[in-house]
Every structure is written in structure tokens, then in C-alpha cells.
Amino acid sequence: MADVAQKKIYKYKKVLSNPSRWEVVLKEIRTLVDMALTSPLQDDSINQAPLEIVSKLLSENTNLTTQEHENIIVAIAPLLENNHPPPDLCEFFCKHCRERPRSMVVIEVFTPVVQRILKHNMDFGKCPRLRLFTQEYILALNELNAGMEVVKKFIQSMHGPTGHCPHPRVLPNLVAVCLAAIYSCYEEFINSRDNSPSLKEIRNGCQQPCDRKPTLPLRLLHPSPDLVSQEATLSEARLKSVVVASSEIHVEVEHSSTAKPALTASAGNDSEPNLIDCLMVSPACSTVSIELGPQADRTLGCYVEILKLLSDYDDWRPSLASLLQPIPFPKEALAHEKFTKELKYVIQRFAEDPRQEVHSCLLSVRAGKDGWFQLYSPGGVACDDDGELFASMVHILMGSCYKTKKFLLSLAENKLGPCMLLALRGNQTMVEILCLMLEYNIIDNNDTQLQIISTLESTGVGKRMYEQLCDRQRELKELQRKGGPTRLTLPSKSTDADLARLLSSGSFGNLENLSLAFTNVTSACAEHLIKLPSLKQLNLWSTQFGDAGLRLLSEHLTMLQVLNLCETPVTDAGLLALSSMKSLCSLNMNSTKLSADTYEDLKAKLPNLKEVDVRYTEAW
């Protein structure tokens, strides 16, 4: 049976290798397709062979008419329902999409082919032409009269009608197509100009020395020694511009005439800048104007719009945020105002999503690397507002289970000016941020503390929150005053409110051992526990204390030595935070959702850990 099919395929291959009249060739192709579809032996070689034959035929005959192109595509369409087109055929399809985007073949024949590619393809890296064909197909849809409406309906068809897309490969494949398409918009500039500014240079006004030389065909016009001079003083700084042009892209880098004054005091002077300096200072920045050619501009508009569509689906948003967290765009795109302005919609969707796995992706993937939070906050290369998106991002990040103290330290170090300015304008989130900075002793310098207090007292909401902070600080001072018991056990069934009421009744500055075992306390009680200055032993056996509470404890109770989490709902997400509690010598994680990997990580990072209970866990 297999031999018969192979002989027929060989016969057709021979006939089609020397085509005479194309009407005869077309007839032979149809017969070949029928043979493959009706063959009792259905395997990849039988189905793929006709596609390979037609692919070779087309590559050797490039002078076909448009009608002949369409006839051949229609003839092989039945085989494409269950088979990916081979590389040369993809090239042929791409050409057809570019030359005849409004052809009915694009809608009727290519649509199911692209849908199959997006649902089943596992690796565009191995099949780059499948990605290119998908990219050209979507651009062809965008050329139709309805334009983006057609593209939107296609994306909807790929997601499906339910709230959860049943095809796990669709989103990563669509994102891969979008990233490649967006990269292609800046490709000529990227390949032909090796002295394009880095993000750091863009943020610092390209004022760092640069020995790299531009390559042809691009030429650096109007070079200025002041551009690369580190010796220039503020008074000598003048407005300079660098213009770089190509057939497709025009770039103008305009350097500001002011540089960022240092926030730290000069040597021998402990004072810091006054309030106005803190509020009004902005980094020396450049205005980068990139003009794409018409085709690149249409491509960029189409694919950024697709990313916006993807971000509208609740079930796709977590994966989309994760895929975009490493910022997989060229620096030229991030310096392009049109791109960052359009992409802002996607970042806003992440900032509005209450799920931690979504909005956590606004932060950088590792320390020292910019994330979306840095790029879209005041002073960032993508910021085009007065801090509205920044406030939205800070609000969602502070409201989730993060290392609050570490995040506040980062804000105080890098974004204190914008925080104070927005608080001065009455932004409630920023008022809360400034209060927390005072409450957690984030700001060491006395002058800066006084500036923050002045900012808080300048608005009604700030004044009210600062008064509440002062009340809490008085209560805290009383709570931490030396005296009171060294050991304390709450009755079973006690709640968070009961614990708060007890701790507000007197001094607990000497409390070293606290047992909340078998009570009804939750992570909410952590905000009271972290105020106990001498606490060394904490028993949370069989409570509802979870990951959020653990994160808070790990930041503040660094001297804790004994912790019992037996039968609590903690998971790896919270237990990993314990790695910062270097004083822990006894840790009970019996009957928790501890994994073996997390256990190994904790053992490696907690040098003083002597007693561990991991019974009835994965690590047991």
C-alpha cells in the first residue's frame, strides 16, 4: 500500500518537474491532492509530499500570473487543513499576502492555516517562516476596509467564546509574532547604527563619553565636543542636538540644558536640598524623536493594537505580563514616543489587575535592571504624564504582599521627589507612602523628614493621616516601653481584634515568647506582631496565618529565633521570605505546603537553623 502511494507521488513529481501548459499543471496538482486525501494510508509523508512538490514547483517558476497563484493555492487548500505549509510555500504565501492583501484567498484559505499554526505550533525558533507568514497574514487583514476590526475579530476567534481560552499555545505564539513584527519596524535603524544610545544614556541625556562610530549609510551630523565632555559644568551646558536619518527612520536626540542636581549633600555638609529642590528636580533627559516610514508605522500600529487587545482578556493577562516583564523590545522602541504612548494602555491594564502574578510583573526581573515601573514613572524614558500611572502602579504594588520596607526604601532613594509632589497635590496613595516612610523609619536625614512632614501638613488628607500616624506612634511608644510579661499565651479562638486590644492595654517591651496556637488569628495580626521589639519566639500552630503575614514578619522581626508554623496555610511563596531571618534556629513547617526545593533553599540561606520539622510535607 505504501509502495503504491510512493510510486504515484514519484510519478506526479516527475510530471510537474517539467511543466508545459499551466492548465495541465493545475489539473495534475488537483489530482495529486485528491490522491493524498483519498489514500487509505494516511501519514505525514503522504500528506506532506504534495505540498513539497508544489513548493518546489513555485520556487522554480516565479513568473506566474496572480490568477495562477490563486488557483494553485485553492487547489492545495484541503491539504493545509491538517498540515503546516513547508518553508518555501510559506514564502509564497507571504508574497501573496503582501501583493494581494484584499484577495479572498487570504480570508478563505489562509485563515484556517494561520489558526492551526497558532494553536499547534510549539517553536517559532525552529520554524521562523511560519511566524513570518502569520505576521504577513495579520498585516493583510489590517489592509482590509474594516482594518483593525477584522484583526480584532480574528483575535477573538483565537481566544474562543468562553472566559478561558482552551488553547494554551495561542497567547505565546501571538506574542512571539507581535514582538518579531515590532522589532522589524526598527530593524534598519538597529542594524545600521551601532552607536544608538542605550536606555541609560537616553535617561541621562546621552552625556556619557561615546567612542562608537556610526556606520554607513547613517551619518552623525553636527557633532559637538560638548556632547561627550564630562568636564562641562551646568553653566556651560548648551542645547545640543544630534540628527540621524535613514531612508526609513529619522531620529533626533535633543539634550536638555539642565542636569540633575545631586540629592545628597556635599562633603562635610549634613543638610539636604530644600523642599522645592526635592519636588522640582528632574533627571537630565533627552527628547528622542523617531519617525518610521509609512509601512513600518502601519506595522507598529497594528501590532501594538494587538498587544492591547491581548491585555483585555483576563485569562491571558497573567501570562502576557510574564512574557513582557523582561521588556523584550529594542531600546529604540522604548525611546519612541508613539510606541511607549500606545503601550501605556497595556501597562495600565497590568497596574489595574488585583492579581499579584500580574502586577508584580511591573517590577524588574532582577535588581539593577529597569522594569515597566521604572520606565513609566516620573523620570523614566516612557513617562508622558504628571505621575497618574506612577501613582496607580505604586498603589497596586503597595497593596499586595510585597516586601513593603524594601519597596519603600527604593521609592525613597529613587522617586522621593515625585512622591512628594503628588502628595502635595493631594494624591492619597502618595500621602500614605510618605506616612509609611516615616512610620518605618525609612528616612534617616532629619531635614528630609521635616520636608515630608511639611508636605503632609499642606493638604487636608495629608494632615489627617499624619495626625493618625502621630497617634499610632504614641501607642507604639507605650507598647514598646520596657516592662510587661516576658511570656504570653492567648486563649484559643482569640481573633486579630482580640490580640490588638490586648497589645494596646499596656507595655510589652519585654515580651520574648508569644503563643497564638489554636487561635483564629490571620496574617492581619502581623502588623501588631512586628511592633514587639524583643520577640524571639512565636507560636502560630493551627492558625490561619498565611504568606502575607510571613512576608511582613521577615522584614521586621529579624531577631526571631523560634517560629512554629505547623498546620498553617503558608506556601512556598511566603516561606521563601524566611530566608532573610538569619537568626532563626528552630522552624516548624509540619503539615504545610512546603516543597522540597524551598526547603533546600531555606537550609542554604539560614546558617543558624538547628531544629526543623518538615513532616507531612513534600520535603519529608
Coordinates of C-alpha atoms in Angstrom, one line a residue:
M1 CA 0.0 0.0 0.0
A2 CA 2.8 2.4 1.0
D3 CA 4.7 1.5 -2.2
V4 CA 1.8 2.2 -4.4
A5 CA 1.3 5.7 -2.9
Q6 CA 5.0 6.4 -3.1
K7 CA 5.1 5.4 -6.8
K8 CA 2.1 7.7 -7.5
I9 CA 3.9 10.6 -5.8
Y10 CA 7.1 9.9 -7.7
K11 CA 5.0 10.0 -11.0
Y12 CA 3.5 13.3 -10.1
K13 CA 6.8 14.7 -9.1
K14 CA 8.3 13.8 -12.5
V15 CA 5.3 15.2 -14.4
L16 CA 5.3 18.5 -12.5
S17 CA 9.1 18.9 -12.7
N18 CA 8.8 19.9 -16.4
P19 CA 5.6 21.9 -16.7
S20 CA 4.4 22.8 -20.2
R21 CA 0.9 24.4 -20.0
W22 CA -0.3 25.7 -16.6
E23 CA -3.9 24.5 -17.1
V24 CA -2.5 20.9 -17.3
V25 CA -0.2 21.5 -14.3
L26 CA -3.2 22.8 -12.3
K27 CA -5.2 19.7 -13.2
E28 CA -2.3 17.4 -12.2
I29 CA -2.0 19.3 -8.8
R30 CA -5.7 18.7 -8.1
T31 CA -5.4 15.0 -8.9
L32 CA -2.3 14.8 -6.7
V33 CA -4.2 16.4 -3.8
D34 CA -7.2 14.0 -4.3
M35 CA -4.8 11.1 -4.3
A36 CA -3.2 12.2 -1.0
L37 CA -6.6 12.8 0.6
T38 CA -8.2 9.5 -0.5
S39 CA -5.1 7.4 0.2
P40 CA -6.0 4.7 2.7
L41 CA -2.6 5.1 4.2
Q42 CA -2.8 8.5 6.0
D43 CA 0.6 9.5 7.3
D44 CA 2.7 12.7 7.3
S45 CA 4.8 11.7 4.3
I46 CA 1.7 11.1 2.1
N47 CA 0.1 14.4 3.1
Q48 CA 3.3 16.5 3.1
A49 CA 4.7 15.2 -0.2
P50 CA 2.2 17.1 -2.5
L51 CA 2.9 20.3 -0.5
E52 CA 6.7 19.8 -1.0
I53 CA 6.2 19.1 -4.8
V54 CA 4.1 22.3 -5.2
S55 CA 6.5 24.3 -3.1
K56 CA 9.4 23.2 -5.4
L57 CA 7.3 24.0 -8.5
L58 CA 6.6 27.5 -7.3
S59 CA 10.2 28.3 -6.3
E60 CA 11.3 27.3 -9.8
N61 CA 8.6 29.2 -11.7
T62 CA 8.5 32.8 -10.4
N63 CA 6.8 34.3 -13.5
L64 CA 3.2 33.0 -12.8
T65 CA 0.3 35.3 -13.0
T66 CA -1.7 36.4 -10.0
Q67 CA -4.7 34.2 -11.1
E68 CA -2.4 31.2 -11.5
H69 CA -1.1 31.9 -8.0
E70 CA -4.6 31.9 -6.6
N71 CA -5.7 28.7 -8.5
I72 CA -2.7 26.8 -7.1
I73 CA -3.4 28.0 -3.5
V74 CA -7.1 27.0 -3.8
A75 CA -6.1 23.6 -5.2
I76 CA -3.8 22.7 -2.3
A77 CA -6.1 24.2 0.4
P78 CA -7.6 20.9 1.5
L79 CA -4.1 19.6 2.4
L80 CA -3.4 22.7 4.6
E81 CA -6.3 21.9 7.0
N82 CA -4.1 19.3 8.8
N83 CA -0.6 20.2 7.7
H84 CA 1.8 23.1 8.2
P85 CA 3.0 24.6 4.9
P86 CA 6.7 23.9 4.2
P87 CA 9.1 26.9 4.3
D88 CA 9.2 27.7 0.6
L89 CA 5.4 27.6 0.5
C90 CA 5.3 30.0 3.4
E91 CA 7.5 32.4 1.3
F92 CA 5.0 32.1 -1.5
F93 CA 2.0 32.7 0.9
C94 CA 3.9 35.8 2.4
K95 CA 4.3 37.2 -1.1
H96 CA 0.7 36.7 -1.9
C97 CA -0.3 38.5 1.4
R98 CA 1.9 41.4 0.6
E99 CA 0.9 41.8 -3.1
R100 CA -2.8 40.9 -2.8
P101 CA -3.9 41.5 0.8
R102 CA -7.6 42.0 -0.3
S103 CA -7.7 38.7 -2.1
M104 CA -10.4 36.3 -0.9
V105 CA -7.8 33.6 -0.7
V106 CA -6.3 35.4 2.3
I107 CA -9.6 35.2 4.2
E108 CA -11.0 31.8 2.9
V109 CA -7.8 29.8 2.6
F110 CA -5.1 31.3 4.8
T111 CA -7.3 31.9 7.9
P112 CA -7.7 28.2 8.9
V113 CA -4.0 27.7 8.1
V114 CA -2.9 30.5 10.5
Q115 CA -5.4 29.4 13.1
R116 CA -3.8 25.9 13.0
I117 CA -0.3 27.4 13.3
L118 CA -1.2 29.5 16.3
K119 CA -3.0 26.6 18.1
H120 CA -0.4 23.9 17.5
N121 CA 3.0 25.4 16.7
M122 CA 5.4 24.7 19.5
D123 CA 8.5 26.6 18.5
F124 CA 8.8 29.5 16.1
G125 CA 12.5 29.5 16.6
K126 CA 12.7 26.3 14.6
C127 CA 10.0 27.4 12.1
P128 CA 10.6 31.2 11.6
R129 CA 8.8 31.2 8.3
L130 CA 5.6 30.1 9.9
R131 CA 5.9 33.1 12.2
L132 CA 6.6 35.4 9.2
F133 CA 3.6 34.0 7.3
T134 CA 1.4 34.6 10.4
Q135 CA 2.8 38.2 10.6
E136 CA 2.1 38.9 7.0
Y137 CA -1.4 37.4 7.2
I138 CA -2.3 39.7 10.1
L139 CA -1.0 42.7 8.2
A140 CA -3.1 41.7 5.2
L141 CA -6.2 41.6 7.4
N142 CA -5.3 45.1 8.6
E143 CA -5.3 46.3 4.9
L144 CA -9.0 45.4 4.5
N145 CA -11.6 48.1 4.6
A146 CA -12.6 47.4 8.2
G147 CA -8.9 47.2 9.2
M148 CA -8.4 46.6 12.9
E149 CA -12.0 45.4 13.4
V150 CA -11.1 42.4 11.2
V151 CA -7.9 41.8 13.2
K152 CA -9.9 42.2 16.4
K153 CA -12.4 39.5 15.3
F154 CA -9.5 37.2 14.4
I155 CA -8.0 37.6 17.9
Q156 CA -11.5 36.9 19.3
S157 CA -11.7 33.7 17.2
M158 CA -8.4 32.6 18.5
H159 CA -9.4 33.1 22.1
G160 CA -12.7 31.5 21.8
P161 CA -16.2 32.5 23.2
T162 CA -15.7 31.4 26.8
G163 CA -13.9 33.3 29.5
H164 CA -10.9 30.9 29.3
C165 CA -9.0 30.2 26.1
P166 CA -8.8 26.4 25.6
H167 CA -5.6 26.6 23.5
P168 CA -2.5 27.2 25.7
R169 CA -0.2 27.8 22.8
V170 CA -2.2 30.7 21.2
L171 CA -1.1 33.5 23.5
P172 CA 2.7 32.8 23.5
N173 CA 2.6 32.4 19.7
L174 CA 0.7 35.6 19.2
V175 CA 3.1 37.5 21.5
A176 CA 6.1 36.0 19.6
V177 CA 4.6 37.3 16.3
C178 CA 3.9 40.7 17.8
L179 CA 7.5 41.0 19.2
A180 CA 9.1 40.0 15.9
A181 CA 6.8 42.4 14.0
I182 CA 7.6 45.3 16.3
Y183 CA 11.3 44.6 16.2
S184 CA 11.2 44.6 12.4
C185 CA 9.9 48.2 12.5
Y186 CA 13.2 49.4 14.0
E187 CA 15.4 46.8 12.3
E188 CA 17.0 49.1 9.7
F189 CA 18.0 51.5 12.4
I190 CA 19.2 48.7 14.8
N191 CA 21.4 47.1 12.1
S192 CA 22.8 50.2 10.5
R193 CA 23.6 52.4 13.5
D194 CA 25.8 50.8 16.1
N195 CA 26.0 53.9 18.3
S196 CA 22.3 54.1 19.1
P197 CA 22.0 55.3 22.7
S198 CA 21.4 52.8 25.5
L199 CA 18.5 53.2 27.9
K200 CA 20.9 54.5 30.5
E201 CA 22.3 57.0 28.0
I202 CA 18.8 58.1 27.0
R203 CA 17.8 58.6 30.6
N204 CA 21.0 60.5 31.4
G205 CA 20.8 62.7 28.3
C206 CA 23.4 60.8 26.3
Q207 CA 26.0 62.8 28.2
Q208 CA 28.4 59.8 28.7
P209 CA 31.5 59.6 26.5
C210 CA 30.9 57.5 23.4
D211 CA 33.7 56.3 21.2
R212 CA 31.5 54.2 19.0
K213 CA 31.4 55.4 15.4
P214 CA 28.3 55.5 13.2
T215 CA 28.3 53.1 10.2
L216 CA 27.2 54.0 6.7
P217 CA 24.6 54.7 5.3
L218 CA 23.8 56.7 8.5
R219 CA 26.0 59.7 9.3
L220 CA 26.2 61.6 12.5
L221 CA 25.5 65.3 11.7
H222 CA 26.7 68.3 13.6
P223 CA 28.9 66.5 16.1
S224 CA 29.8 68.6 19.2
P225 CA 32.7 68.1 21.6
D226 CA 30.3 69.3 24.4
L227 CA 28.1 66.3 23.7
V228 CA 30.7 63.8 25.1
S229 CA 32.5 66.0 27.5
Q230 CA 32.2 65.1 31.2
E231 CA 34.0 68.3 32.2
A232 CA 31.2 70.6 31.1
T233 CA 29.6 72.4 34.0
L234 CA 25.9 73.3 34.4
S235 CA 26.6 77.0 33.5
E236 CA 28.4 75.9 30.3
A237 CA 25.8 73.4 29.2
R238 CA 24.0 74.4 26.0
L239 CA 21.2 72.9 24.0
K240 CA 22.7 70.4 21.5
S241 CA 21.1 68.0 19.1
V242 CA 22.1 65.0 17.1
V243 CA 20.2 64.1 13.9
V244 CA 20.4 60.7 12.4
A245 CA 18.5 59.9 9.3
S246 CA 17.9 56.9 7.0
S247 CA 15.5 56.0 4.3
E248 CA 13.1 54.5 6.8
I249 CA 13.8 56.3 10.1
H250 CA 14.6 59.8 11.3
V251 CA 15.9 60.2 14.8
E252 CA 16.6 63.4 16.6
V253 CA 18.1 63.4 20.1
E254 CA 17.7 66.7 21.9
H255 CA 19.7 67.2 25.0
S256 CA 18.4 69.2 27.9
S257 CA 20.3 72.2 29.1
T258 CA 20.0 71.3 32.7
A259 CA 21.4 68.3 34.6
K260 CA 20.0 66.7 37.7
P261 CA 21.4 68.3 40.8
A262 CA 22.6 65.8 43.4
L263 CA 20.1 64.9 46.1
T264 CA 22.8 64.1 48.6
A265 CA 24.7 66.9 50.4
S266 CA 28.2 67.9 49.5
A267 CA 31.1 66.5 51.6
G268 CA 31.1 67.9 55.1
N269 CA 27.5 69.2 54.9
D270 CA 24.8 67.1 56.5
S271 CA 21.9 69.2 55.2
E272 CA 19.8 68.1 52.2
P273 CA 18.2 70.3 49.5
N274 CA 15.1 72.2 50.4
L275 CA 11.6 71.1 49.7
I276 CA 11.3 72.9 46.4
D277 CA 14.6 71.3 45.2
C278 CA 13.2 67.8 46.0
L279 CA 9.9 68.4 44.3
M280 CA 11.1 70.2 41.1
V281 CA 14.3 68.2 40.3
S282 CA 14.1 66.1 37.2
P283 CA 16.7 64.0 35.6
A284 CA 18.6 65.4 32.7
C285 CA 16.7 63.8 29.8
S286 CA 16.7 63.8 26.1
T287 CA 13.8 64.1 23.8
V288 CA 14.1 61.3 21.3
S289 CA 12.0 61.7 18.2
I290 CA 11.8 58.6 15.9
E291 CA 10.0 58.8 12.7
L292 CA 9.2 55.5 11.0
G293 CA 8.4 55.1 7.3
P294 CA 4.8 54.6 6.3
Q295 CA 4.9 50.8 6.1
A296 CA 6.8 50.4 9.4
D297 CA 4.4 52.9 11.0
R298 CA 1.4 50.8 9.9
T299 CA 3.0 47.6 11.1
L300 CA 3.8 49.1 14.5
G301 CA 0.3 50.5 14.9
C302 CA -1.3 47.1 14.1
Y303 CA 0.9 45.0 16.4
V304 CA 0.8 47.4 19.4
E305 CA -3.0 47.4 19.0
I306 CA -2.9 43.5 19.1
L307 CA -0.9 43.7 22.4
K308 CA -3.6 46.0 23.8
L309 CA -6.3 43.5 22.7
L310 CA -4.5 40.6 24.4
S311 CA -4.3 42.6 27.6
D312 CA -8.1 43.0 27.7
Y313 CA -8.6 39.2 28.3
D314 CA -8.5 38.4 32.0
D315 CA -7.3 34.8 31.5
W316 CA -4.4 35.9 29.2
R317 CA -3.2 38.8 31.3
P318 CA -1.1 36.9 33.8
S319 CA 0.9 35.1 31.0
L320 CA 1.1 38.3 28.9
A321 CA 2.5 40.2 31.9
S322 CA 5.1 37.5 32.5
L323 CA 6.1 37.4 28.8
L324 CA 6.5 41.2 28.8
Q325 CA 8.2 41.5 32.2
P326 CA 11.8 41.2 30.8
I327 CA 10.9 44.1 28.4
P328 CA 11.5 42.2 25.2
F329 CA 11.6 45.3 23.0
P330 CA 14.6 47.1 21.4
K331 CA 15.8 50.2 23.1
E332 CA 14.9 52.2 20.0
A333 CA 11.2 51.2 20.5
L334 CA 11.4 52.3 24.2
A335 CA 12.8 55.7 23.1
H336 CA 10.0 56.1 20.5
E337 CA 7.2 58.2 21.9
K338 CA 4.5 56.8 19.7
F339 CA 5.3 53.2 20.8
T340 CA 5.5 53.9 24.6
K341 CA 2.4 56.1 24.4
E342 CA 0.4 53.3 22.8
L343 CA 1.9 50.5 25.0
K344 CA 0.9 52.6 28.1
Y345 CA -2.6 51.1 27.8
V346 CA -1.1 47.6 28.4
I347 CA 0.9 48.7 31.4
Q348 CA -2.2 50.4 32.8
R349 CA -4.1 47.1 32.5
F350 CA -1.4 45.4 34.5
A351 CA -1.5 48.1 37.1
E352 CA -5.2 47.8 37.5
D353 CA -5.2 44.0 37.9
P354 CA -5.6 42.9 41.5
R355 CA -3.8 39.6 40.9
Q356 CA -0.2 39.6 42.3
E357 CA 1.1 37.5 39.4
V358 CA 0.0 40.2 37.0
H359 CA 1.0 43.5 38.7
S360 CA 4.3 42.0 40.1
C361 CA 5.5 41.9 36.5
L362 CA 5.6 45.7 36.5
L363 CA 8.8 45.3 38.6
S364 CA 12.2 44.4 37.1
V365 CA 13.1 40.7 36.7
R366 CA 16.3 41.3 38.7
A367 CA 18.0 44.0 40.8
G368 CA 19.7 46.7 38.8
K369 CA 17.6 46.3 35.7
D370 CA 14.7 48.6 34.8
G371 CA 11.2 47.3 34.8
W372 CA 8.0 48.8 33.5
F373 CA 7.6 50.6 36.8
Q374 CA 10.8 52.5 36.3
L375 CA 10.2 53.2 32.7
Y376 CA 6.7 54.7 33.2
S377 CA 7.4 56.5 36.4
P378 CA 8.4 60.2 36.5
G379 CA 11.9 60.5 35.2
G380 CA 11.5 57.3 33.2
V381 CA 12.0 57.3 29.4
A382 CA 8.3 56.4 28.8
C383 CA 6.6 58.8 31.2
D384 CA 4.4 61.2 29.4
D385 CA 2.1 62.4 32.3
D386 CA 2.3 64.1 35.7
G387 CA 2.5 60.8 37.6
E388 CA -1.0 59.4 37.3
L389 CA 0.2 56.0 36.1
F390 CA 3.0 56.1 38.6
A391 CA 0.5 56.6 41.4
S392 CA -1.6 53.8 40.1
M393 CA 1.3 51.4 39.9
V394 CA 2.5 52.3 43.4
H395 CA -1.0 51.9 44.8
I396 CA -1.4 48.3 43.5
L397 CA 2.2 47.3 44.4
M398 CA 1.9 48.6 48.0
G399 CA -1.5 47.0 48.4
S400 CA -0.2 43.5 47.7
C401 CA 2.0 41.1 49.6
Y402 CA 5.4 42.6 48.8
K403 CA 8.5 43.4 50.8
T404 CA 7.0 46.7 51.8
K405 CA 10.0 48.1 53.6
K406 CA 12.3 47.2 50.6
F407 CA 9.9 48.8 48.2
L408 CA 9.6 52.0 50.3
L409 CA 13.4 52.2 50.5
S410 CA 13.6 52.0 46.7
L411 CA 11.0 54.8 46.4
A412 CA 12.8 57.0 48.9
E413 CA 16.0 56.5 47.1
N414 CA 14.8 57.0 43.5
K415 CA 11.3 58.5 43.5
L416 CA 11.1 60.7 46.6
G417 CA 10.6 63.9 44.6
P418 CA 7.7 62.6 42.5
C419 CA 6.1 61.1 45.6
M420 CA 6.3 64.4 47.5
L421 CA 5.0 66.4 44.5
L422 CA 2.0 64.1 44.1
A423 CA 1.3 64.2 47.8
L424 CA 1.4 68.0 47.7
R425 CA -1.3 67.8 45.0
G426 CA -3.4 65.7 47.4
N427 CA -2.8 62.2 45.9
Q428 CA -4.0 59.8 48.7
T429 CA -1.7 57.0 47.7
M430 CA 1.4 59.2 47.9
V431 CA 0.3 60.6 51.2
E432 CA 0.1 57.1 52.6
I433 CA 3.5 56.3 51.1
L434 CA 5.1 59.3 52.9
C435 CA 3.4 58.3 56.2
L436 CA 4.7 54.8 55.9
M437 CA 8.2 56.1 55.2
L438 CA 8.0 58.0 58.5
E439 CA 6.4 55.1 60.3
Y440 CA 9.0 52.5 59.2
N441 CA 11.9 55.0 59.7
I442 CA 12.9 54.8 56.0
I443 CA 14.2 58.4 56.0
D444 CA 17.3 58.9 58.2
N445 CA 18.0 62.5 57.5
N446 CA 16.2 64.9 59.8
D447 CA 15.8 67.7 57.2
T448 CA 14.2 65.3 54.8
Q449 CA 11.8 64.1 57.5
L450 CA 10.8 67.7 58.2
Q451 CA 10.2 68.3 54.4
I452 CA 8.0 65.2 54.3
I453 CA 6.0 66.4 57.4
S454 CA 5.6 69.9 55.7
T455 CA 4.3 68.2 52.6
L456 CA 1.8 66.1 54.6
E457 CA 0.5 69.1 56.6
S458 CA 0.0 71.2 53.4
T459 CA -3.2 69.2 52.4
G460 CA -6.3 68.2 54.3
V461 CA -5.9 64.5 53.7
G462 CA -2.2 64.6 54.5
K463 CA -2.8 66.5 57.7
R464 CA -5.4 63.9 58.8
M465 CA -3.2 60.9 58.0
Y466 CA -0.2 62.5 59.7
E467 CA -2.2 63.1 62.9
Q468 CA -3.3 59.4 62.8
L469 CA 0.4 58.4 62.4
C470 CA 1.3 60.5 65.4
D471 CA -1.4 58.7 67.5
R472 CA -0.1 55.4 66.3
Q473 CA 3.5 56.4 67.2
R474 CA 2.4 57.4 70.7
E475 CA 0.7 54.0 71.2
L476 CA 3.8 52.3 69.8
K477 CA 6.0 54.1 72.2
E478 CA 3.8 52.9 75.1
L479 CA 3.7 49.4 73.7
Q480 CA 7.4 49.2 73.4
R481 CA 8.2 50.7 76.8
K482 CA 10.2 48.3 78.9
G483 CA 8.1 46.2 81.2
G484 CA 5.2 43.7 81.0
P485 CA 5.4 39.9 80.7
T486 CA 8.2 38.0 79.0
R487 CA 5.8 35.2 78.0
L488 CA 2.2 35.4 76.8
T489 CA -0.3 32.9 75.6
L490 CA -3.7 33.9 74.1
P491 CA -6.8 31.8 74.7
S492 CA -7.9 29.5 71.9
K493 CA -10.5 31.1 69.5
S494 CA -8.9 34.6 70.0
T495 CA -9.0 36.8 66.9
D496 CA -6.9 39.5 65.4
A497 CA -9.0 42.1 67.1
D498 CA -8.5 40.4 70.5
L499 CA -4.7 40.5 70.0
A500 CA -4.8 44.2 69.0
R501 CA -6.9 45.0 72.0
L502 CA -4.6 43.2 74.4
L503 CA -1.4 44.8 73.0
S504 CA -3.0 48.3 73.3
S505 CA -3.6 47.8 77.0
G506 CA -0.1 48.3 78.3
S507 CA 3.7 47.8 77.9
F508 CA 5.1 44.7 76.2
G509 CA 8.7 45.9 75.6
N510 CA 10.0 42.7 77.4
L511 CA 7.8 40.2 75.6
E512 CA 10.0 37.4 74.2
N513 CA 7.7 34.5 73.8
L514 CA 4.2 34.7 72.3
S515 CA 1.9 31.8 71.7
L516 CA -1.1 32.2 69.4
A517 CA -1.5 28.5 68.8
F518 CA -5.1 27.3 68.1
T519 CA -6.4 30.8 67.8
N520 CA -8.3 32.4 64.9
V521 CA -5.6 34.9 64.0
T522 CA -4.7 35.6 60.4
S523 CA -2.0 37.4 58.5
A524 CA -3.7 40.7 59.5
C525 CA -2.2 40.4 63.0
A526 CA 1.3 40.6 61.6
E527 CA 1.1 44.4 61.7
H528 CA 0.9 44.2 65.5
L529 CA 3.5 41.4 65.9
I530 CA 6.2 43.5 64.1
K531 CA 5.9 46.2 66.8
L532 CA 7.1 43.9 69.5
P533 CA 10.8 44.8 69.9
S534 CA 12.1 41.8 72.0
L535 CA 10.1 39.0 70.4
K536 CA 12.2 35.9 69.9
Q537 CA 9.7 33.0 69.9
L538 CA 6.4 32.9 68.1
N539 CA 4.0 30.0 68.0
L540 CA 1.3 30.1 65.2
W541 CA 0.4 26.4 65.3
S542 CA -3.0 25.7 63.7
T543 CA -3.9 29.3 62.9
Q544 CA -5.0 31.0 59.6
F545 CA -1.7 32.9 59.4
G546 CA -0.5 32.9 55.8
D547 CA 2.0 34.1 53.2
A548 CA 1.2 37.8 53.5
G549 CA 2.0 37.7 57.2
L550 CA 5.2 35.8 56.7
R551 CA 6.5 38.4 54.3
L552 CA 5.8 41.2 56.8
L553 CA 7.5 39.3 59.7
S554 CA 10.5 38.6 57.6
E555 CA 11.1 42.3 57.0
H556 CA 10.8 43.4 60.6
L557 CA 11.4 40.6 63.1
T558 CA 14.9 39.9 62.0
M559 CA 15.9 38.7 65.6
L560 CA 13.2 36.0 65.8
Q561 CA 14.8 32.7 66.8
V562 CA 11.9 30.2 67.1
L563 CA 8.9 30.0 64.7
N564 CA 6.1 27.4 64.7
L565 CA 4.0 27.3 61.5
C566 CA 2.7 23.8 61.9
E567 CA -0.7 23.3 60.2
T568 CA -0.9 26.8 58.8
P569 CA -1.9 27.7 55.2
V570 CA 1.5 29.0 54.3
T571 CA 3.0 28.1 50.9
D572 CA 6.4 28.4 49.2
A573 CA 5.6 32.0 48.2
G574 CA 5.6 33.0 51.9
L575 CA 8.1 30.5 53.2
L576 CA 10.8 31.7 50.8
A577 CA 10.7 35.1 52.6
L578 CA 12.0 33.5 55.7
S579 CA 15.4 33.2 54.1
S580 CA 16.1 36.8 55.3
M581 CA 15.6 35.9 59.0
K582 CA 19.2 34.8 59.7
S583 CA 18.6 34.4 63.5
L584 CA 16.1 31.5 63.1
C585 CA 17.4 28.4 64.9
S586 CA 14.1 26.5 65.2
L587 CA 11.5 26.3 62.4
N588 CA 8.4 24.0 62.4
M589 CA 6.8 23.6 59.0
N590 CA 5.0 20.4 59.8
S591 CA 1.8 19.8 57.6
T592 CA 2.3 22.9 55.4
K593 CA 2.6 23.2 51.6
L594 CA 6.4 23.3 51.8
S595 CA 8.1 21.9 48.6
A596 CA 11.5 20.1 48.6
D597 CA 13.1 22.9 46.5
T598 CA 12.1 25.6 49.0
Y599 CA 13.3 23.5 51.9
E600 CA 16.7 23.2 50.3
D601 CA 16.8 26.9 49.6
L602 CA 16.0 27.7 53.3
K603 CA 18.6 25.3 54.6
A604 CA 21.2 27.0 52.4
K605 CA 20.3 30.6 53.5
L606 CA 19.7 30.0 57.2
P607 CA 23.0 29.2 58.7
N608 CA 21.8 29.1 62.3
L609 CA 18.9 26.7 61.7
K610 CA 19.4 23.7 64.0
E611 CA 15.9 22.3 64.6
V612 CA 13.5 21.8 61.6
D613 CA 10.2 19.8 61.4
V614 CA 9.1 19.1 57.8
R615 CA 6.9 16.1 58.5
Y616 CA 3.9 15.6 56.2
T617 CA 5.3 18.0 53.6
E618 CA 6.8 17.3 50.2
A619 CA 10.2 17.8 51.7
W620 CA 9.7 14.9 54.2

